[in-house]
Coordinates of C-alpha atoms in Angstrom, one line a residue:
X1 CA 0.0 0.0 0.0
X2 CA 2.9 2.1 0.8
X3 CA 3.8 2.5 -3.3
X4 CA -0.1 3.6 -3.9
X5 CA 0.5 7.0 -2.2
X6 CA 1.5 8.7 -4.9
X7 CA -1.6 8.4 -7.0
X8 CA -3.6 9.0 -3.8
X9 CA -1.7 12.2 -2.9
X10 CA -2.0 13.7 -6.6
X11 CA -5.8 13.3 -6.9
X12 CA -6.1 14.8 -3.2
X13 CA -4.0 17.7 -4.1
X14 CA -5.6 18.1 -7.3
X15 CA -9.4 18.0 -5.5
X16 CA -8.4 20.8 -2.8
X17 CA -8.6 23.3 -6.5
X18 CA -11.7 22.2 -6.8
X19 CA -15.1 22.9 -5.5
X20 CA -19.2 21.7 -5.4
X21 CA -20.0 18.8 -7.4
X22 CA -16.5 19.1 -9.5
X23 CA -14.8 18.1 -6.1
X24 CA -17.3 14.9 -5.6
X25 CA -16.8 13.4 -8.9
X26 CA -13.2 13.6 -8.9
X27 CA -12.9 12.1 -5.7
X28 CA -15.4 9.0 -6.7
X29 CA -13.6 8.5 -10.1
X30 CA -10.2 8.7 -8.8
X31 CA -11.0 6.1 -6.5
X32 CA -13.0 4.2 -9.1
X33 CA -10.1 4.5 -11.6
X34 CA -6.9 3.9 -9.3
X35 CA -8.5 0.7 -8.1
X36 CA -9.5 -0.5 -11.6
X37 CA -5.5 0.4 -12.4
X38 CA -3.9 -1.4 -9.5
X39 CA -6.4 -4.5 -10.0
X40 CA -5.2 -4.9 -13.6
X41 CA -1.7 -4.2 -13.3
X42 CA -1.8 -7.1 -10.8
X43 CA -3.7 -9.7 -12.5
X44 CA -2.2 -9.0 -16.3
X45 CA 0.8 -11.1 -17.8
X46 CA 3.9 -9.6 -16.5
X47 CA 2.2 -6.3 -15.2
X48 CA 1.9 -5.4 -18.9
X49 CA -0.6 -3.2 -21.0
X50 CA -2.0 -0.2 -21.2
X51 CA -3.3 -0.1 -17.4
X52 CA 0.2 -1.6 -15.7
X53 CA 1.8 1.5 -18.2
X54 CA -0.1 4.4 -16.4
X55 CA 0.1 3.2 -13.3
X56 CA 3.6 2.9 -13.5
X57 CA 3.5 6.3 -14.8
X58 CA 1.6 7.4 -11.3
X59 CA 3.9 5.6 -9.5
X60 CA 7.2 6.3 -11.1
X61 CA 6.2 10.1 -11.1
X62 CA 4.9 10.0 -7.5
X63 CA 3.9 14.0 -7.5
X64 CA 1.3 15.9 -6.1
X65 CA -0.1 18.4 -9.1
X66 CA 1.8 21.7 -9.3
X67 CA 0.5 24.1 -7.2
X68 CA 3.2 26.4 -7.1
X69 CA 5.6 28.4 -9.3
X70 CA 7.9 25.3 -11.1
X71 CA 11.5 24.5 -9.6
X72 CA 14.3 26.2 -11.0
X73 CA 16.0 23.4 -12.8
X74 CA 15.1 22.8 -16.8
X75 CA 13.9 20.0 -18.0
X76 CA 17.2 18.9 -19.5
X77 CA 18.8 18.7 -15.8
X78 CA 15.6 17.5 -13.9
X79 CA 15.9 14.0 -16.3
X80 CA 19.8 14.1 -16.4
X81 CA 19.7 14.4 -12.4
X82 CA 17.2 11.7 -12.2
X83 CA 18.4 9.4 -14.2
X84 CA 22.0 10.0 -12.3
X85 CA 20.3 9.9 -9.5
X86 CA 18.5 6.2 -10.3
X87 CA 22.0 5.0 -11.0
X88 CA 23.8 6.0 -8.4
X89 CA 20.7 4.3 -6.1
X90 CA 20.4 1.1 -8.3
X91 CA 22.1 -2.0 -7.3
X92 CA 24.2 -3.7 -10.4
X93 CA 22.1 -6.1 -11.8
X94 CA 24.4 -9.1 -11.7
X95 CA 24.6 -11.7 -8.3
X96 CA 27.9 -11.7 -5.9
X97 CA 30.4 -13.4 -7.1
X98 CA 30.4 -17.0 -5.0
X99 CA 32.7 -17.3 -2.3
X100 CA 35.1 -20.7 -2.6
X101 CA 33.4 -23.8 -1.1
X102 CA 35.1 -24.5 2.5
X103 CA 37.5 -27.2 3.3
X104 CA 35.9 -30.7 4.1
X105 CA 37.3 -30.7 7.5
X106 CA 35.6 -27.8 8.3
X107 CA 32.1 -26.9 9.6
X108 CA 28.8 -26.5 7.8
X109 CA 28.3 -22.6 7.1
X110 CA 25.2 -22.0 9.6
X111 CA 21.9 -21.4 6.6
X112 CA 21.3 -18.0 6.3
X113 CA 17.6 -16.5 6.9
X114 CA 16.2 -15.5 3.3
X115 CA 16.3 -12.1 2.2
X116 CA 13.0 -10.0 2.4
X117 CA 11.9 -10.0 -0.5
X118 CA 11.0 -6.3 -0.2
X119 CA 14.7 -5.7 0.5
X120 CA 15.9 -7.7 -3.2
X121 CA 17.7 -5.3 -5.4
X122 CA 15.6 -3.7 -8.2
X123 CA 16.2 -4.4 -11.6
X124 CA 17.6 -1.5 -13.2
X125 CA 15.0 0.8 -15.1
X126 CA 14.7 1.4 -19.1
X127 CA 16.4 4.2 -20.1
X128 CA 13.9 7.5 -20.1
X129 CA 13.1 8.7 -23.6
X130 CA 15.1 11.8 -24.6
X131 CA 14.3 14.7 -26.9
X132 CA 16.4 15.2 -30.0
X133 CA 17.7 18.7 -30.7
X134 CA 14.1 20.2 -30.5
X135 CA 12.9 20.2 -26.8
X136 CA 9.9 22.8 -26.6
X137 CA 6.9 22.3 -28.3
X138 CA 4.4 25.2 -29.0
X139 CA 0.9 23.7 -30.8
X140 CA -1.6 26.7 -31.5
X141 CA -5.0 25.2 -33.1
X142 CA -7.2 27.4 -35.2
X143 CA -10.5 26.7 -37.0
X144 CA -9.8 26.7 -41.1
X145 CA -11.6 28.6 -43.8
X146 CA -10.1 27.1 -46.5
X147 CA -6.3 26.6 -47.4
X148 CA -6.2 29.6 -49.7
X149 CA -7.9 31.6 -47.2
X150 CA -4.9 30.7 -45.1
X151 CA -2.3 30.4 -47.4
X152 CA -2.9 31.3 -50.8
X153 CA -0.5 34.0 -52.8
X154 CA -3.7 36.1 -53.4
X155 CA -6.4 35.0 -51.6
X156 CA -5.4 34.8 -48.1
X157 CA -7.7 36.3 -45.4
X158 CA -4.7 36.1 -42.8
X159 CA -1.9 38.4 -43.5
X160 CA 0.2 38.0 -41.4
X161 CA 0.4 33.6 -41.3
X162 CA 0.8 34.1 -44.7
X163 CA 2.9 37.0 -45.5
X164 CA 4.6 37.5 -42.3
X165 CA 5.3 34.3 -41.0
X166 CA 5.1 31.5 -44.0
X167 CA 8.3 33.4 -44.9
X168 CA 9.8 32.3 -41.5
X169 CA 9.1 28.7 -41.7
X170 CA 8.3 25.2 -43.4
X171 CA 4.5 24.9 -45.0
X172 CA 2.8 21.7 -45.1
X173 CA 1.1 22.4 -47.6
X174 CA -1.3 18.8 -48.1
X175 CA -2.1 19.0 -44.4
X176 CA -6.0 17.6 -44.3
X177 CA -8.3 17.1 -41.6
X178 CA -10.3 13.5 -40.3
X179 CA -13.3 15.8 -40.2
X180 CA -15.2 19.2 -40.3
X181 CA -15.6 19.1 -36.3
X182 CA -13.3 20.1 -34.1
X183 CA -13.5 17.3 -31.8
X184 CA -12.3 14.2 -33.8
X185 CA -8.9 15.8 -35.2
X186 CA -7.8 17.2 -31.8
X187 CA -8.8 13.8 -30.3
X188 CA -6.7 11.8 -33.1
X189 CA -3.9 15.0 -32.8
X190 CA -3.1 14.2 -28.9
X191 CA -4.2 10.3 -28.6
X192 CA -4.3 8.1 -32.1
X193 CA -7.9 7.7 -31.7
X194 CA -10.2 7.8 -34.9
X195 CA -13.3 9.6 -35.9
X196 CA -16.9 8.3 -34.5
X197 CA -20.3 9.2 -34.9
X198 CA -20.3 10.8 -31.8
X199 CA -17.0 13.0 -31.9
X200 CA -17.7 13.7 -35.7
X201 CA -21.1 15.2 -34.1
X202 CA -18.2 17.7 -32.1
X203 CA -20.0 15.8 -28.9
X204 CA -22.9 17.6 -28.5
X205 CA -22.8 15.7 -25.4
X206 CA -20.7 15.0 -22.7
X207 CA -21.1 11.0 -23.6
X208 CA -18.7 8.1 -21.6
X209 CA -17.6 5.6 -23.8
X210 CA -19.7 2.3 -23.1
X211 CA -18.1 0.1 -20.6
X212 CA -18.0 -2.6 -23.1
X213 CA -16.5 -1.3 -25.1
X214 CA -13.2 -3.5 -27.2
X215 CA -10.5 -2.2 -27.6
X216 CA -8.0 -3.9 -30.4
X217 CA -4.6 -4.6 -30.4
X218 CA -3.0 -0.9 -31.3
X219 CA -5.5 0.7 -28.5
X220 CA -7.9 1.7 -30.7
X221 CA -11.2 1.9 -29.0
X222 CA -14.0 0.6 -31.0
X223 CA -18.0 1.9 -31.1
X224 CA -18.9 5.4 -30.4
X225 CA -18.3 7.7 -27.2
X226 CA -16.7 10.9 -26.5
X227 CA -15.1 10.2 -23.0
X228 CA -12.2 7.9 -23.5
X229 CA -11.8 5.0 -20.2
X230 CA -9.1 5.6 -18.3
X231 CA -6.6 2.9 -20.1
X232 CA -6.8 5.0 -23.5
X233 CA -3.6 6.6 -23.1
X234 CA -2.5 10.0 -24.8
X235 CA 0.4 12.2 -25.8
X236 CA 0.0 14.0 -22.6
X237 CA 0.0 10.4 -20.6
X238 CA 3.4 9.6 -22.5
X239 CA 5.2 12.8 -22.0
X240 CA 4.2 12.6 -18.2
X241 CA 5.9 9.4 -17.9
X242 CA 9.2 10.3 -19.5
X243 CA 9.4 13.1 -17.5
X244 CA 8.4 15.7 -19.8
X245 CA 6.5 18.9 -18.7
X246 CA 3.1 19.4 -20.7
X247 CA 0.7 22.1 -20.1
X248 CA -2.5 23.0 -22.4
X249 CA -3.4 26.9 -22.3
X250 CA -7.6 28.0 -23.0
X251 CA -8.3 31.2 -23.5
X252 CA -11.6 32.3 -21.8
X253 CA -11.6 29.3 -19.7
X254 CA -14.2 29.9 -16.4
X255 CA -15.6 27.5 -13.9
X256 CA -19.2 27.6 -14.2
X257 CA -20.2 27.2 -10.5
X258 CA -18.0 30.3 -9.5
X259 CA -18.3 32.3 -12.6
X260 CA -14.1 32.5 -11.7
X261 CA -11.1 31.3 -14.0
X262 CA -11.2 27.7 -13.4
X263 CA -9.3 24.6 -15.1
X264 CA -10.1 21.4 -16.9
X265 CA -13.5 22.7 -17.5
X266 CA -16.4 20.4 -19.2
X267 CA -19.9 19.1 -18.6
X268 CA -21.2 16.9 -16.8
X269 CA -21.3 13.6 -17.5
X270 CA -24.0 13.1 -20.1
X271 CA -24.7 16.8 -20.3
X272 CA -24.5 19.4 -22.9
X273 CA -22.5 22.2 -23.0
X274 CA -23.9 25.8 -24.0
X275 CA -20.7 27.6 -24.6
X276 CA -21.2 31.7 -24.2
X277 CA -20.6 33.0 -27.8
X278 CA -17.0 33.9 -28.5
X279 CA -16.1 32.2 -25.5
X280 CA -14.8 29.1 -24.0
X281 CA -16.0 25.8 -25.1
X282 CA -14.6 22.3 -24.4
X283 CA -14.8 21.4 -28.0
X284 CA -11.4 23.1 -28.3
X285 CA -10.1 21.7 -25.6
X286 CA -9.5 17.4 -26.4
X287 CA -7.6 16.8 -23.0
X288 CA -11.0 16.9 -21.1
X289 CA -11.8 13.8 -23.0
X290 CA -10.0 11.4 -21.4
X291 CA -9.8 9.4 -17.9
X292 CA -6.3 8.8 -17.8
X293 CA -5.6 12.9 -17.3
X294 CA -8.9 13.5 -15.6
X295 CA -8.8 10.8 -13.1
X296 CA -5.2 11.2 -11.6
X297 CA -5.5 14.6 -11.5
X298 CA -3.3 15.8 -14.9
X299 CA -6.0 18.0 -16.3
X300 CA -6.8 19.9 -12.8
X301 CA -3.0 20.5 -13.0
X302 CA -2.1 21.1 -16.4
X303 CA -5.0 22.0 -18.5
X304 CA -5.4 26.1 -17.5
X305 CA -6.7 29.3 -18.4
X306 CA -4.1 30.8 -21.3
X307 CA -3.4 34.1 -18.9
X308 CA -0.8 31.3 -17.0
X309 CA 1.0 31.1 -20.9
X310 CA 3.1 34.8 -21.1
X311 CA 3.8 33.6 -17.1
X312 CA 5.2 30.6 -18.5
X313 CA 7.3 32.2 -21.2
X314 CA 9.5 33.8 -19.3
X315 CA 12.2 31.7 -18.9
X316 CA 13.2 28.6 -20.2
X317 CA 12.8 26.8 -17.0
X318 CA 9.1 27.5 -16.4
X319 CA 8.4 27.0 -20.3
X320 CA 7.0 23.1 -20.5
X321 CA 8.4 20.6 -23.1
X322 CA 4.7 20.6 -24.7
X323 CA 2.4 23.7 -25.1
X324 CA -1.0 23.2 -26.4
X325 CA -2.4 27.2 -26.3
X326 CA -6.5 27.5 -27.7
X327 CA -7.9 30.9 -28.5
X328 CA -11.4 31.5 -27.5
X329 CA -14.4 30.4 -30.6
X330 CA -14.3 34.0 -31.9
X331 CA -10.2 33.7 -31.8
X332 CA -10.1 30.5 -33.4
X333 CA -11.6 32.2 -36.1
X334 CA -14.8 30.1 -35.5
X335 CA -17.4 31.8 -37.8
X336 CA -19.9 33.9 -36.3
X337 CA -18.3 34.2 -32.9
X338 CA -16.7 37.4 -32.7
X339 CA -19.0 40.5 -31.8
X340 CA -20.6 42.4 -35.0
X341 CA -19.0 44.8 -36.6
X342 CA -15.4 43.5 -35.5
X343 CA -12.9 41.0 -37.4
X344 CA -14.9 37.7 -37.6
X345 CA -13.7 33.9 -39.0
X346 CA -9.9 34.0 -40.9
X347 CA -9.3 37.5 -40.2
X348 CA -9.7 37.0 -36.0
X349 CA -7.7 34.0 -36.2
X350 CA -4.8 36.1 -37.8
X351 CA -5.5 39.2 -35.5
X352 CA -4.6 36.3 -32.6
X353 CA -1.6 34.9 -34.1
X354 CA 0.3 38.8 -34.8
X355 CA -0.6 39.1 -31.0
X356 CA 0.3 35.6 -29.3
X357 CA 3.5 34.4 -31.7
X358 CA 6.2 36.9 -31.7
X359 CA 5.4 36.1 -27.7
X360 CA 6.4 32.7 -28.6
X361 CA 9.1 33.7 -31.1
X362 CA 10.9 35.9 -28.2
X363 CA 10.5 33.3 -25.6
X364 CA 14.1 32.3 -23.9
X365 CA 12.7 28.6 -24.8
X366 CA 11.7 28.7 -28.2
X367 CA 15.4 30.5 -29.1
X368 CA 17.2 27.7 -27.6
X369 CA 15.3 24.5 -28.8
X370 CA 11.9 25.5 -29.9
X371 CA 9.3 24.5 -32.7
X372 CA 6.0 26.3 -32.7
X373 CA 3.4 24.5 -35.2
X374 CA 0.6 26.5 -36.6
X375 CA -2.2 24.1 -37.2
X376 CA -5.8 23.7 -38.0
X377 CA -8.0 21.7 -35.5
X378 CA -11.5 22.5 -37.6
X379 CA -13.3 23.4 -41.0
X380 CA -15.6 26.4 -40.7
X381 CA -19.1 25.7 -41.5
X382 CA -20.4 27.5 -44.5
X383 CA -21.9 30.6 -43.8
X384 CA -25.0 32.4 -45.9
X385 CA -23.8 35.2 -48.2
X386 CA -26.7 37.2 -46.8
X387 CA -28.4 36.2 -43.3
X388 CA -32.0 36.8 -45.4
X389 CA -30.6 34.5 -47.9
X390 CA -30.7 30.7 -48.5
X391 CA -27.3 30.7 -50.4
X392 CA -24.2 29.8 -49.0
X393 CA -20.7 31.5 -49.4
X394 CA -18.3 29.1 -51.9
X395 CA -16.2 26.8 -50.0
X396 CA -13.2 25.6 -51.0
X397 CA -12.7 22.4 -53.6
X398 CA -11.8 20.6 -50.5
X399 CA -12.2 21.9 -47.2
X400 CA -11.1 19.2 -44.9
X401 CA -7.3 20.2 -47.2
X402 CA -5.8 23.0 -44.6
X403 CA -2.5 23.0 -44.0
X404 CA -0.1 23.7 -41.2
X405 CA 3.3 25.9 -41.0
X406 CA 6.1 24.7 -39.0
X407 CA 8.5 27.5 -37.5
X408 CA 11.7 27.1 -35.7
X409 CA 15.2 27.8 -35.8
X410 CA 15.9 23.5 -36.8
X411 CA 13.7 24.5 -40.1
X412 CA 14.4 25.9 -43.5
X413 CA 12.8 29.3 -43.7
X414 CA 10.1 29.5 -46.8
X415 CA 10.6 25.7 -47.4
X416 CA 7.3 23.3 -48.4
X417 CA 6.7 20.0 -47.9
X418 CA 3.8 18.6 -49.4
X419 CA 3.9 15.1 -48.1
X420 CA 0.6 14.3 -47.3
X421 CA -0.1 14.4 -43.2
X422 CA -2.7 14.7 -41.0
X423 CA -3.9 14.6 -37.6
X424 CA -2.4 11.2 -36.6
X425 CA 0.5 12.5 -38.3
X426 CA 0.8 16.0 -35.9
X427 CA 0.9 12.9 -33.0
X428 CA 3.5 11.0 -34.6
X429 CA 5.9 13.6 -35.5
X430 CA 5.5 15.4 -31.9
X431 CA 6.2 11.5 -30.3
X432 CA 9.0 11.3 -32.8
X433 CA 10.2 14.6 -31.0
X434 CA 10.6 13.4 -27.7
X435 CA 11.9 10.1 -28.3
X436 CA 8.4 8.3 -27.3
X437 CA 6.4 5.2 -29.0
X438 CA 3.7 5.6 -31.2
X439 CA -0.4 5.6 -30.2
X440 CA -3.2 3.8 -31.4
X441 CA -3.6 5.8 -35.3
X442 CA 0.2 7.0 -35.1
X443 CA 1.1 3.5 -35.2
X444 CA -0.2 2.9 -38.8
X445 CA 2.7 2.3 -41.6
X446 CA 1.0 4.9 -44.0
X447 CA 0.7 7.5 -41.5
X448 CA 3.8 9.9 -41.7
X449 CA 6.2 12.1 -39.4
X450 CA 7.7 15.3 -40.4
X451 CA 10.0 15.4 -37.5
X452 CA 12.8 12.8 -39.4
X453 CA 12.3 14.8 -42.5
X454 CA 12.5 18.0 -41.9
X455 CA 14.0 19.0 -38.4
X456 CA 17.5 19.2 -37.1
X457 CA 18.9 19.4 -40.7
X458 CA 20.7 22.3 -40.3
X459 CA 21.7 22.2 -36.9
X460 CA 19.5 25.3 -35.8
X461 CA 21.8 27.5 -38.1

């Protein structure tokens, strides 16, 4: 019982933020889930599988959520020190070499008691996973009208993504969405998992997945559901267990019960969220969709309202490995969102980006090791012409076609790549990053990474 503190402590600490009936359900599924983990890590071949996995991670990380300003030390050193540390700690795995047998003239060696079997040396650990030259990770998701109305030589509604900052970077330019929604390609974008009729609906409610639901051999869980169990694991999951930092950022994120900045904020279970136009929704926001980070605590730690980002910034020791930042619906350029009369769809998308990136650009993190991925997380809807009219506005030959721009100091400036990736891809590459195995969809042979291709050629020259 003593190793099961950790979890305990880190879904306490992570309660004590809460209040009402987000502190009750916490505290019932975190019991719920910890003792459905510790059951099957016990009773599975070898302590294997997805379940044995995260409760290692718990374990292993044995941390109460962050409630305080992070320590001093980067990344870089935390893992270095660690794994020193685990060294240094560890037993060598090999026995004592025998001692000779005695003399037949002399006595019997009294037996000795056998060793406590708490007290046996541990077997040394797998080596961590480490980043290759790139070691922050900045993900900003937008909604899409159209790839030319991003990135078209004449077209473009957004100015500055494409004439200020496509100059800066790589352009994948046969990026393509799963779906129109925004809740399948985030989902697929931080955890493998495909499109279903519920998450291609953008959840309309705050569904669980069925408890019988199968899951097959890659961790793909099949039928339809928009709350993934607790042994679907995700990027966040995998970067927590190698001792990465993650944090995602939402702008306009508020607790309903206190009306006050709040974080991991969603419905109920089985409810329906009525998002305040412009606002916050949870539809932007994919890491409220799964038990692994909402059970243990992760989200109530890491998933936060975007005023913490520019806090964050600051130095390259408070900066986590992953960012995930979300603009409010009208800053997504969601259409529709924004108040009349003021920049609406593409255009306040673009007004966000020349306010939020040169933040990022100037960041002590992002000049040492950073990448910063511009990327599309929905397509628009089509909007009438007129409001008294029944027409629609064109749309492009193919919306779900998007693309993404890549921008850091390990890419070419105005290069293109148009290999064709998507959202399993944007998983992938990012687990390519950071040295970690593939998920669920990124596991797929057809499915391809842009980190190999196209980062650390030059060295960060």
């Amino acid at each position: 019982m003593k190793a099961l503190g950790g979890p305990f402590r880190r879904a306490m600490a992570a309660a004590a933020t809460l209040t009402g009936k987000r502190f009750g359900l916490l505290v019932a599924s975190s019991l719920v889930a910890t003792s459905a983990i510790v059951a099957a890590a016990m009773t599975s071949a070898n302590g294997s599988g997805p379940l044995a996995a995260l409760l290692g991670r718990s374990l292993a990380a044995d941390r109460a959520p962050a409630l305080s300003a992070p320590a001093t030390t980067t990344p870089e050193e935390s893992r270095g020190s660690s794994r020193e540390s685990d060294q240094q700690s560890s037993p060598p795995a090999s026995s004592a070499p025998e001692s000779a047998p005695p003399p037949e003239s002399s006595p019997a060696p009294e037996a000795t008691p056998a060793s406590d079997p708490e007290e046996e040396p541990a077997t040394p650990e797998e080596p961590a996973p480490e980043a290759g030259p790139i070691k922050h990770v900045f993900v900003v998701s937008l909604a899409s009208s159209g790839y030319e109305a991003a990135f078209g030589a004449t077209l473009s509604q957004m100015p500055y993504l494409a004439n200020t900052l496509r100059p800066k970077g790589d352009l994948l330019s046969n990026y393509s969405l799963l779906a129109d929604a925004a809740v399948p390609n985030s989902i697929a974008a931080l955890s493998g998992q495909p499109p279903n009729a519920q998450t291609k609906a953008d959840c309309a409610t705050y569904d669980e997945f069925p408890s019988t639901a199968a899951v097959n051999s890659k961790g793909i869980v099949a039928g339809s559901g928009c709350v993934y169990p607790v042994t679907t694991l995700t990027l966040a999951d995998q970067l927590g267990s190698a001792r990465f930092s993650w944090r995602a950022y939402m702008e306009g994120m508020v607790d309903p019960e206190t009306g006050k900045s709040g974080t991991c904020v969603h419905p109920e279970s089985g409810g329906a969220e009525v998002p305040v136009p412009g606002g916050y929704s949870a539809r932007l926001n994919p890491f409220v969709y799964f038990h692994s980070l909402l059970d243990l605590g992760d989200c109530a730690t890491n998933d936060v309202p975007s005023t913490e980002f520019e806090k964050d910034l600051r130095k390259v020791d408070s900066t986590p490995n992953y960012s995930y930042v979300s603009p409010n619906l009208c800053n997504a350029g969601v259409a529709g969102q924004c108040p009349v009369g003021s920049p609406e769809g593409a255009a306040a998308a673009d007004a966000y980006l020349a306010q939020l990136v040169p933040k990022i650009l100037a960041s002590p993190a992002y000049k040492k090791d950073g990448l910063l991925i511009v990327s599309f997380g929905m397509a628009n809807p089509a909007v009438p012409v007129d409001p008294a009219a029944t027409t629609v506005a064109p749309t492009a030959a193919d919306p779900l076609k998007v693309g993404a721009l890549l921008v850091s100091p390990f890419v070419t400036p105005g290069s293109t790549d148009a290999v064709a990736y998507d959202p399993y891809s944007l998983l992938k590459s990012t687990e390519d990053l950071f040295g970690l195995s593939n998920l669920a969809g990124a596991q797929v042979s057809r499915v391809k990474s842009f980190a190999p291709a196209r980062l650390g050629e030059n060295g960060g020259d």
